[in-house]
Short mmCIF file of C-alpha atoms in Angstrom, two decimals:
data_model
loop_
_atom_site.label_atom_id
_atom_site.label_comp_id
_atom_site.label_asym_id
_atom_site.label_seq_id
_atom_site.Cartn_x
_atom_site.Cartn_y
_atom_site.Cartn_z
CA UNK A 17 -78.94 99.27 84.34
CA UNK A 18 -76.84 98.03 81.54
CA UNK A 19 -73.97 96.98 81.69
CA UNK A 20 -71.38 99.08 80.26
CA UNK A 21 -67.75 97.01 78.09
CA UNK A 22 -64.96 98.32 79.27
CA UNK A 23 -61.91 98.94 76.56
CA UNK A 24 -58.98 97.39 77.40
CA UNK A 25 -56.45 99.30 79.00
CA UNK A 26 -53.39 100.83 77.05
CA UNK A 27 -51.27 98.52 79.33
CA UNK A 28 -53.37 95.67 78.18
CA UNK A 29 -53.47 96.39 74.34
CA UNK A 30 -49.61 96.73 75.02
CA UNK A 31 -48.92 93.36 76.31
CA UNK A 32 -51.49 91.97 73.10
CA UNK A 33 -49.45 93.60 70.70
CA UNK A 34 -45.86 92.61 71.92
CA UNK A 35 -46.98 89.19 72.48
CA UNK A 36 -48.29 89.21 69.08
CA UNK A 37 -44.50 89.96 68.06
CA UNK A 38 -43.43 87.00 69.91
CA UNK A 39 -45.76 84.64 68.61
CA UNK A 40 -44.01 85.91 64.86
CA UNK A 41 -40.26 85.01 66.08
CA UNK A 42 -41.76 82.13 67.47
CA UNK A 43 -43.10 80.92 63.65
CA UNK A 44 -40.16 82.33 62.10
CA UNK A 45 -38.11 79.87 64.33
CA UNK A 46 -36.46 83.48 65.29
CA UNK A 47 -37.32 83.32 69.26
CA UNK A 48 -34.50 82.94 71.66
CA UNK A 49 -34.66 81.77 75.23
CA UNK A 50 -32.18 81.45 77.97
CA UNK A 51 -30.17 78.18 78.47
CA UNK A 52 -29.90 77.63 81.75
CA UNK A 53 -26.40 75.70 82.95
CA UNK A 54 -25.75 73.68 85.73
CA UNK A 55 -22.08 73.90 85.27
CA UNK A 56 -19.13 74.42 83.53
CA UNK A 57 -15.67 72.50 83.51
CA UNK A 58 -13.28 73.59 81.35
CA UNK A 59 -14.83 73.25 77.86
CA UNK A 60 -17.71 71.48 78.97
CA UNK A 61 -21.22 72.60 80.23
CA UNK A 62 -23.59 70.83 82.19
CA UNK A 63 -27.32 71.30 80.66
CA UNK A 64 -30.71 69.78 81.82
CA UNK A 65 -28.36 66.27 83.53
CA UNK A 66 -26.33 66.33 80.32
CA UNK A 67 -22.96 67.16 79.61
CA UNK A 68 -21.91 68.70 76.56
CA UNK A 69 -18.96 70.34 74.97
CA UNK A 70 -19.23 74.07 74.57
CA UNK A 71 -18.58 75.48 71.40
CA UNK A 72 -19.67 78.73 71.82
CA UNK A 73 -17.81 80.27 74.97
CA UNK A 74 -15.58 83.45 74.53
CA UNK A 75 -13.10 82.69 77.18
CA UNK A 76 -10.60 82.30 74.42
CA UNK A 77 -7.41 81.65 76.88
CA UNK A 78 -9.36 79.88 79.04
CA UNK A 79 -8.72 81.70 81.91
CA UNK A 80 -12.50 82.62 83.32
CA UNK A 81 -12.14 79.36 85.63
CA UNK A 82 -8.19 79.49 86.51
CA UNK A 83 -7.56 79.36 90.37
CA UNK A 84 -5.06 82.54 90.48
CA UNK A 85 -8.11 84.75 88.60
CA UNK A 86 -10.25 83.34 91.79
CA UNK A 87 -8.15 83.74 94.48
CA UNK A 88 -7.28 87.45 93.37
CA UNK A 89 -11.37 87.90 93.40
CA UNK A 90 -12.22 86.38 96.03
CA UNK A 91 -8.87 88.53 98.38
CA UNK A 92 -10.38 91.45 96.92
CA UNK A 93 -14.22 90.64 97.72
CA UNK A 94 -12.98 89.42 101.21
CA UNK A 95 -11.32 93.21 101.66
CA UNK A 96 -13.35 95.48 99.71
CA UNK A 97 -16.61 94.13 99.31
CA UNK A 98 -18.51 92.27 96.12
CA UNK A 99 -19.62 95.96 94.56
CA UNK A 100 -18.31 99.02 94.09
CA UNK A 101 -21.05 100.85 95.68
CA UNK A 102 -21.01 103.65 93.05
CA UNK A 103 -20.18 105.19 90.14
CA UNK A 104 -15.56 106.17 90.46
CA UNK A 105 -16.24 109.74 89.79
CA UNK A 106 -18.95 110.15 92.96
CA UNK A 107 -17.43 107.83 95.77
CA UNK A 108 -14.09 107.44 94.48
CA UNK A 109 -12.05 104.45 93.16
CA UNK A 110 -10.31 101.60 94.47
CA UNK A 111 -6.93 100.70 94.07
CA UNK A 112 -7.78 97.56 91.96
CA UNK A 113 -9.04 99.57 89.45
CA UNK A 114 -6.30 102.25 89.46
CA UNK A 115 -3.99 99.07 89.28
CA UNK A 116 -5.63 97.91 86.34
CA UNK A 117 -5.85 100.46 84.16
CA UNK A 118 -2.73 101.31 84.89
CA UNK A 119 -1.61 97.53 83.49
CA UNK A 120 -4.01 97.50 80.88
CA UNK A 121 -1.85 100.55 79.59
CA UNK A 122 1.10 99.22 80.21
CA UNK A 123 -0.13 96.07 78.00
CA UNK A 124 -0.54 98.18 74.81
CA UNK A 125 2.24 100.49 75.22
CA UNK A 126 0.21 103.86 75.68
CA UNK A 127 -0.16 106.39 78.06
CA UNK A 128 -3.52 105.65 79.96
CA UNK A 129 -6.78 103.68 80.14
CA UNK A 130 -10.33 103.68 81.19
CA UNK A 131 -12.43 100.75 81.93
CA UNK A 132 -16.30 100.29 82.00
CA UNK A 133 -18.52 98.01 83.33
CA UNK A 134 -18.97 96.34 79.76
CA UNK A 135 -17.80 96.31 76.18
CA UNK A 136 -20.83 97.70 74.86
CA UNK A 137 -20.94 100.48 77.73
CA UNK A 138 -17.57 101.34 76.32
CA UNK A 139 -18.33 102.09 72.86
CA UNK A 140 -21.55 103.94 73.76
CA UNK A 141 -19.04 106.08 76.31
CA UNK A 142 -16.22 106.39 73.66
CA UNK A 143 -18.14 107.18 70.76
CA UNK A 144 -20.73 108.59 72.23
CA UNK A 145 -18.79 111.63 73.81
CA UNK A 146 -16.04 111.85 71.46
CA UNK A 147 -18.51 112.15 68.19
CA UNK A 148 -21.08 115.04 67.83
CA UNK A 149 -23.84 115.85 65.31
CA UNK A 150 -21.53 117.82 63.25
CA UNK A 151 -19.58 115.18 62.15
CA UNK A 152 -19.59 112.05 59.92
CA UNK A 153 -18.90 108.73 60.55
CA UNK A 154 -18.59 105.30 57.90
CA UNK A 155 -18.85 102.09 59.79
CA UNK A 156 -18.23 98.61 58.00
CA UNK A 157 -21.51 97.00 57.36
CA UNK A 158 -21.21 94.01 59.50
CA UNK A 159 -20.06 96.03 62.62
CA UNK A 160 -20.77 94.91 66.12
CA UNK A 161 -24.14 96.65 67.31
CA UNK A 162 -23.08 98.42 70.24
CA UNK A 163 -21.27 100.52 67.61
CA UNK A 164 -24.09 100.91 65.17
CA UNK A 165 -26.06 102.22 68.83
CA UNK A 166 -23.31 104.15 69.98
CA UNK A 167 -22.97 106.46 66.60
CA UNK A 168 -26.81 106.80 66.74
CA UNK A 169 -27.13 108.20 69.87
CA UNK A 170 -24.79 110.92 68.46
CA UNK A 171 -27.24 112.30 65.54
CA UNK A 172 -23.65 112.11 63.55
CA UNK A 173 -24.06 111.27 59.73
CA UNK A 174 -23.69 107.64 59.58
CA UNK A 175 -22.55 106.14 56.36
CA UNK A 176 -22.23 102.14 55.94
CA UNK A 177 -18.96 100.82 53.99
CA UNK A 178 -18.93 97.31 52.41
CA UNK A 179 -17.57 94.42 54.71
CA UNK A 180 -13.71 95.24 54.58
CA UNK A 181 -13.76 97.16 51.28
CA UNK A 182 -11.38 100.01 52.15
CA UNK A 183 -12.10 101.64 48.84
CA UNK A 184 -15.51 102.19 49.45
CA UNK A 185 -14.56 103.19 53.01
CA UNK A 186 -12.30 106.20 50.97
CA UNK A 187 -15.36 106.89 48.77
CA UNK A 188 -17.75 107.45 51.36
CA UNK A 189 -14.68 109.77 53.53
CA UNK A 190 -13.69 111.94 50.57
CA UNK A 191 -17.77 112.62 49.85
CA UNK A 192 -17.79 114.38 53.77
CA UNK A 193 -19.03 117.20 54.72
CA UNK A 194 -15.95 119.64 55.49
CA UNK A 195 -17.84 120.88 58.57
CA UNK A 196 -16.90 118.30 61.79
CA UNK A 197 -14.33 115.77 61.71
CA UNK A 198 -14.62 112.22 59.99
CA UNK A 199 -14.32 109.19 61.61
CA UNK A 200 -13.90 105.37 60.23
CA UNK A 201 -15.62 102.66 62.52
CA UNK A 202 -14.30 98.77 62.27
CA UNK A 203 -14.18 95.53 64.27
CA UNK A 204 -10.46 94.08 64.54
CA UNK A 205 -11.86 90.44 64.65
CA UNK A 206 -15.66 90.44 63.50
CA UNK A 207 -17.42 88.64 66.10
CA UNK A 208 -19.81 86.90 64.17
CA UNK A 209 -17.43 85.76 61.09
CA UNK A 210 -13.93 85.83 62.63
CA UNK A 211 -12.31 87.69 59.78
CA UNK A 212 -10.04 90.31 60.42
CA UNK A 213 -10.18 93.60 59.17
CA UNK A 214 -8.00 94.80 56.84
CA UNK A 215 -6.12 97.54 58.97
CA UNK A 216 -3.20 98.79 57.47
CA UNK A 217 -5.15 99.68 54.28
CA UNK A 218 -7.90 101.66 56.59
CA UNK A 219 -5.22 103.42 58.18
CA UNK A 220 -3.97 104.73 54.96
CA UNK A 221 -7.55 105.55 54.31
CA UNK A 222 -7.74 107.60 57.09
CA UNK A 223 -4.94 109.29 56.41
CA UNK A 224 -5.56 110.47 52.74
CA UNK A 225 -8.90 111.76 54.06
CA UNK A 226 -8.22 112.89 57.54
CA UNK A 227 -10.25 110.94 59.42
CA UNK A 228 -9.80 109.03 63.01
CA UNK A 229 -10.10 105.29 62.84
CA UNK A 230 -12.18 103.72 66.05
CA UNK A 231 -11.25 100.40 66.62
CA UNK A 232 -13.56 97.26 68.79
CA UNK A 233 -10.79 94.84 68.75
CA UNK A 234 -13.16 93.37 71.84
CA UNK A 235 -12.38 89.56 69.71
CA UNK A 236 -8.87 90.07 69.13
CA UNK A 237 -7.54 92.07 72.46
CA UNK A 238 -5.20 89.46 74.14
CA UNK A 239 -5.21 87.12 71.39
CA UNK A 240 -4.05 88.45 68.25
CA UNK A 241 -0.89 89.65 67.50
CA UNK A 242 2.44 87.89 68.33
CA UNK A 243 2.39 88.86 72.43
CA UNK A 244 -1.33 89.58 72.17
CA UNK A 245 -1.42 93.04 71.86
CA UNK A 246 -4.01 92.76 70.00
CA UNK A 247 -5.36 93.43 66.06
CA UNK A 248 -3.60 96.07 65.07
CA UNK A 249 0.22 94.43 66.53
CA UNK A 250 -0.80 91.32 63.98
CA UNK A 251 -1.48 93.78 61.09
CA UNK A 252 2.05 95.49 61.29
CA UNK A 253 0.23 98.89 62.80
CA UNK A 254 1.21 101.00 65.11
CA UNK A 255 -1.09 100.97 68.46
CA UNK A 256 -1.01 104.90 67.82
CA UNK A 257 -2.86 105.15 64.84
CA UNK A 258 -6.39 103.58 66.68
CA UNK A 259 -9.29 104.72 69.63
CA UNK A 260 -8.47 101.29 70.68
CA UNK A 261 -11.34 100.02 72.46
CA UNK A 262 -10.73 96.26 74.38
CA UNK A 263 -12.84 93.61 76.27
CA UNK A 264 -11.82 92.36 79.57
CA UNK A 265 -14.56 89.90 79.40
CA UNK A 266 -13.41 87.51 76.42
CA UNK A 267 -9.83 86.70 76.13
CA UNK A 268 -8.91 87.86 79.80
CA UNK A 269 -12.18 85.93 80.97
CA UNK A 270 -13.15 88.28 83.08
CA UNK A 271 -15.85 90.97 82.84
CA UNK A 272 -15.82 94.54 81.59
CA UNK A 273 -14.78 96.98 78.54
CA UNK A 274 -11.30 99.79 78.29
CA UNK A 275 -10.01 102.51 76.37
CA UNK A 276 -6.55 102.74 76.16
CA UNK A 277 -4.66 105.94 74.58
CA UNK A 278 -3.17 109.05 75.30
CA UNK A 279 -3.76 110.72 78.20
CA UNK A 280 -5.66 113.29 77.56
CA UNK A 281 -7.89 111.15 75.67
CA UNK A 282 -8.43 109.22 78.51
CA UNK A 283 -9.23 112.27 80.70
CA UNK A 284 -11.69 113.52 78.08
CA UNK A 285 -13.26 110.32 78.58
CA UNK A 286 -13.59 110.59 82.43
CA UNK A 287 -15.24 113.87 81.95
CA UNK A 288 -17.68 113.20 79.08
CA UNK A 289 -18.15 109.46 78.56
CA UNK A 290 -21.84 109.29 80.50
CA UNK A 291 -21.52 105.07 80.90
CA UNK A 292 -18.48 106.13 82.95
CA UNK A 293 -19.35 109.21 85.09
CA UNK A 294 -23.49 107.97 85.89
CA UNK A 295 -22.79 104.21 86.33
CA UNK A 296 -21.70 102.13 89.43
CA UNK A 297 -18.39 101.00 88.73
CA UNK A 298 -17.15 97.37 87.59
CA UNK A 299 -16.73 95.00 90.90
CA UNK A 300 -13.66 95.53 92.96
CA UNK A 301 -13.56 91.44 92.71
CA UNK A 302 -13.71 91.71 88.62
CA UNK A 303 -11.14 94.29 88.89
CA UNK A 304 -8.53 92.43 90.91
CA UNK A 305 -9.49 89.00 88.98
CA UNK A 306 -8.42 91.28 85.79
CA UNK A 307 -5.18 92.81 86.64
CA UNK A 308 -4.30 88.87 87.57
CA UNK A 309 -5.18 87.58 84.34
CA UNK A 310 -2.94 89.94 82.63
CA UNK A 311 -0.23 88.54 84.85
CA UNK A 312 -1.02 85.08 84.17
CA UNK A 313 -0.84 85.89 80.09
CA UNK A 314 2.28 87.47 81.09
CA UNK A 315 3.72 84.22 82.37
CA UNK A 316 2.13 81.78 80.12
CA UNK A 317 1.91 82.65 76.46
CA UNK A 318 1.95 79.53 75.43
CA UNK A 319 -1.77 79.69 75.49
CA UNK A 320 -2.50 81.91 72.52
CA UNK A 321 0.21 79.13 71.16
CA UNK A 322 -2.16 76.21 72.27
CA UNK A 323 -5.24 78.47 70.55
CA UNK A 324 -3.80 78.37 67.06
CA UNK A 325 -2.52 74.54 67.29
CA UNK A 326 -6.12 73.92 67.83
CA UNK A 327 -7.64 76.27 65.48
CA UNK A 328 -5.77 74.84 62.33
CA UNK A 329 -6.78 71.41 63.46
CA UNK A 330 -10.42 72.81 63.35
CA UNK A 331 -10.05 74.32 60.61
CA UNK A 332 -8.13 71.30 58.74
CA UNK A 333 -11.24 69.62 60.08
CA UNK A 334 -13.89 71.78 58.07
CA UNK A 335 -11.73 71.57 55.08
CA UNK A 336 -12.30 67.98 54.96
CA UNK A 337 -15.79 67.65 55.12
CA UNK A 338 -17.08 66.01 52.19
CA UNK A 339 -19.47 68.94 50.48
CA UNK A 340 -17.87 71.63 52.88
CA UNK A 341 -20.34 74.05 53.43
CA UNK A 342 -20.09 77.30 50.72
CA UNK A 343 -18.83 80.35 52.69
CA UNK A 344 -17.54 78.06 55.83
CA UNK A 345 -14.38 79.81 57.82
CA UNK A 346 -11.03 78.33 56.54
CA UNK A 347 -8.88 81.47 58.31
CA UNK A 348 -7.02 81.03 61.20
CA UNK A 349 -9.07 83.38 63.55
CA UNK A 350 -10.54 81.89 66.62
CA UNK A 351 -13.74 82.19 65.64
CA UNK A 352 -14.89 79.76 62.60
CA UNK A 353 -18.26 80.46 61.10
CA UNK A 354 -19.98 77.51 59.14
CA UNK A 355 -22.77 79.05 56.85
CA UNK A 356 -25.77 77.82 56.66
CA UNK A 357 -27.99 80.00 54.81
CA UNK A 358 -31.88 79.53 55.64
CA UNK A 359 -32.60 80.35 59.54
CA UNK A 360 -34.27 76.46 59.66
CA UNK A 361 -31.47 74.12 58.46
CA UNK A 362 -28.96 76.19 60.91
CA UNK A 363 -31.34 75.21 63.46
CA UNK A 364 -32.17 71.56 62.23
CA UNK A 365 -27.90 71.65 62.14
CA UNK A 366 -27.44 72.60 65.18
CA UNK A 367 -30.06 70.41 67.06
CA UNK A 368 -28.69 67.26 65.39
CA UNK A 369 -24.91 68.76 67.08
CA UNK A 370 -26.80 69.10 70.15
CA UNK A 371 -27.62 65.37 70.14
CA UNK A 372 -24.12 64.37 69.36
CA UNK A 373 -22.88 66.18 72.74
CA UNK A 374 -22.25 69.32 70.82
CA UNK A 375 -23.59 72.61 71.85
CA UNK A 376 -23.33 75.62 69.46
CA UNK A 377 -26.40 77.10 68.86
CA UNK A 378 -27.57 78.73 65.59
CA UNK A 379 -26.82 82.35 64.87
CA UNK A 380 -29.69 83.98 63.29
CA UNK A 381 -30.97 87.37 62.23
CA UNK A 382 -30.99 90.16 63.32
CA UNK A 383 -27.78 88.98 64.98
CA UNK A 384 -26.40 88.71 61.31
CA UNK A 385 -28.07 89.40 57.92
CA UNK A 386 -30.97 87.37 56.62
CA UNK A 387 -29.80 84.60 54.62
CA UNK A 388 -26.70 84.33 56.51
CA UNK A 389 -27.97 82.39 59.45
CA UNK A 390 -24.43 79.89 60.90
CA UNK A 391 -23.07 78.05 63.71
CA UNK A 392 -20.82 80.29 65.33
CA UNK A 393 -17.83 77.82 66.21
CA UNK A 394 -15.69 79.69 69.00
CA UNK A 395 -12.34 77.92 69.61
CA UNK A 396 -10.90 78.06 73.31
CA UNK A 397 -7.46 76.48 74.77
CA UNK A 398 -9.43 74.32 76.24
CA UNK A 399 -10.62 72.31 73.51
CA UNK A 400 -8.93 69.43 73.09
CA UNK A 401 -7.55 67.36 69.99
CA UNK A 402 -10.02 65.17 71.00
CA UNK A 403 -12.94 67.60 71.14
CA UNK A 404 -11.64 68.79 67.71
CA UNK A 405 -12.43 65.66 66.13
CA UNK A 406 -15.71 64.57 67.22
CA UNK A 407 -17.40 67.57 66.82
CA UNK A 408 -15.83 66.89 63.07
CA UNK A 409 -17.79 63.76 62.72
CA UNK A 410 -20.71 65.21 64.48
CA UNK A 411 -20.78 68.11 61.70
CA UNK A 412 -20.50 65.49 59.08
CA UNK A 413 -23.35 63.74 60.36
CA UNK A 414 -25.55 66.57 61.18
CA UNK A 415 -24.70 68.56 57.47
CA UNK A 416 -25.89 65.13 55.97
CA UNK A 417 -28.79 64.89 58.06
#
């Protein structure tokens, strides 16, 4: 009897097809894998027996590794467990999270908060409950993706602005249907170029075209601002004007997302925001560890001091390089962007970094546009003078390499 071929299954032409895709990042030099690390100390990483200096942590503050954040997490894990069993809403909530939100509130000057088990889970529960189909929303082009996601998933009209061009912002606003409400969508620190957005003209935009302004200041929470109340405190804005949406796990080197507002926002959001009501809620450990770090920025401010000193010396640094690189960061946000164009030289760059006990690896598309492919260099308080200066020479090197 002959024998018969059998097609491949769909699982099988699948697994072809996707691998295909891989093999194209892979030639495009676009393919990412996991770094694994052996430790971390301060602003250094242990990777494959090596130790390197990390530029590329968000632990701002440095306050992910400080002994009180520890203690307070592992108290809490030692009395209530490492998870939270489920979602706040279903098996209620424990006192380290009332406690925190209740801070976290406190911290911004508003009525109430909410806090999710990420940044990203936060935007998808903000937006996502508090926009509908009905209405239109204009985001800045180079907003964070969880925000791009979040609007999606709400069938809203989606308009892109130009990077920090409030005009074009008012343009897009005033053409609006009349039907729904408007909203304007921004980052207060852009994660991937560490400019600041320019606030107090969106806010008048929003209010010559009645629309709400929601605000990711996930980059500049903590940090920004003269007490670290964040972007809209260092614009001259009142706190009011925003849905002010905050990371716990960058500047308070923790873990976790919040909405803070009034409070019947914040009840809205307990009763609509799906991330919140169907998801098991942030560790009671993370929880306590974050209502300590807030206590510990409360006592010692002179770290966001400490963060500037070394961010001018960084950026002092870049300004010296001989042939500076065109579009490199010379403002004074925490996060410095050299550009590098072409997807291969930021790669070739920052291998050569890599050899010189430098780690910050190349950001590439679709993280950020084509063409616009950069190191990413992420200042901490932990970085010393020191650190400054010989990842200055090791730039100067590798740029001339």
């Amino acid at each position: 009897m002959p024998s018969v071929a059998l097609l491949p299954s769909a699982t099988e032409r699948f697994l072809h097809e996707i691998a295909e895709e891989l093999r194209t990042l892979r030639d495009d030099r676009l393919f990412r894998e996991l770094t694994v690390l052996e430790g971390v100390d301060g602003a250094r990483v242990r990777i494959g027996g090596r130790e390197l200096v990390s530029w590329c942590s968000n632990d701002y503050l440095g306050l992910a590794a400080h002994p009180a954040l520890a203690e307070a997490a592992a108290r809490a894990a030692s009395e209530w467990g490492v998870g939270a069993r489920a979602s706040r809403l279903l098996a209620g909530t424990s006192g380290w999270h009332a406690r925190l939100e209740t801070e976290l509130a406190a911290w911004f000057g508003v009525e109430a908060a909410i806090v999710f088990s990420s940044g990203y889970l936060a935007n998808l529960g903000a937006l996502g409950s508090l926009v509908s189909s009905r209405d239109t929303v204009v985001i800045d082009r180079l907003a964070h993706a969880s925000l791009v996601d979040a609007v999606r998933s709400t069938r809203a009209t989606l308009r892109v602005f130009r990077h920090n061009d409030p005009g074009h912002a008012a343009e897009l606003l005033s053409r609006a249907s009349a039907v729904g409400r408007r909203f304007l969508v921004t980052e207060g620190v852009f994660s991937m170029g560490g400019d600041a957005a320019p606030l107090a003209a969106l806010a008048d935009v929003a209010d010559r075209t009645n629309a709400l302004i929601y605000l990711d200041d996930a980059h500049g929470a903590f940090v920004a601002g003269a007490t670290g109340r964040g972007s809209p405190e260092a614009a001259g804005v009142a706190q009011e004007r925003f849905l002010y949406m905050g990371a716990l796990g960058k500047a308070l080197g923790c873990q976790g997302g919040f909405i803070v507002g009034p409070e019947v926002l914040i009840h809205y959001l307990r009763n609509r925001a799906r991330p919140f009501i169907y998801s098991t809620a942030l560790a009671v450990p993370v929880a306590a560890a974050a209502v300590q770090a807030l206590t510990v920025l409360s006592q010692e401010p002179q770290r966001r001091d400490v963060l500037r000193e070394r961010v001018t010396r960084l950026r002092d640094r870049l300004a010296a390089l001989p042939g500076r690189v065109e579009g490199s960061s010379l403002r004074a946000s925490h996060i410095l962007p050299v550009m590098l164009g072409e997807t291969a030289r930021a790669v070739a760059v920052a291998s050569r970094l890599r050899e010189r006990g430098c780690w910050a690896p190349a950001i590439r598309p679709p993280t950020v546009p084509e063409g616009t492919a950069r190191l990413r260099l992420s200042m901490t308080a932990l970085h010393s003078e020191a650190d400054i200066d010989a990842l200055g020479e090791a730039l100067e090197d590798a740029l001339s390499g």
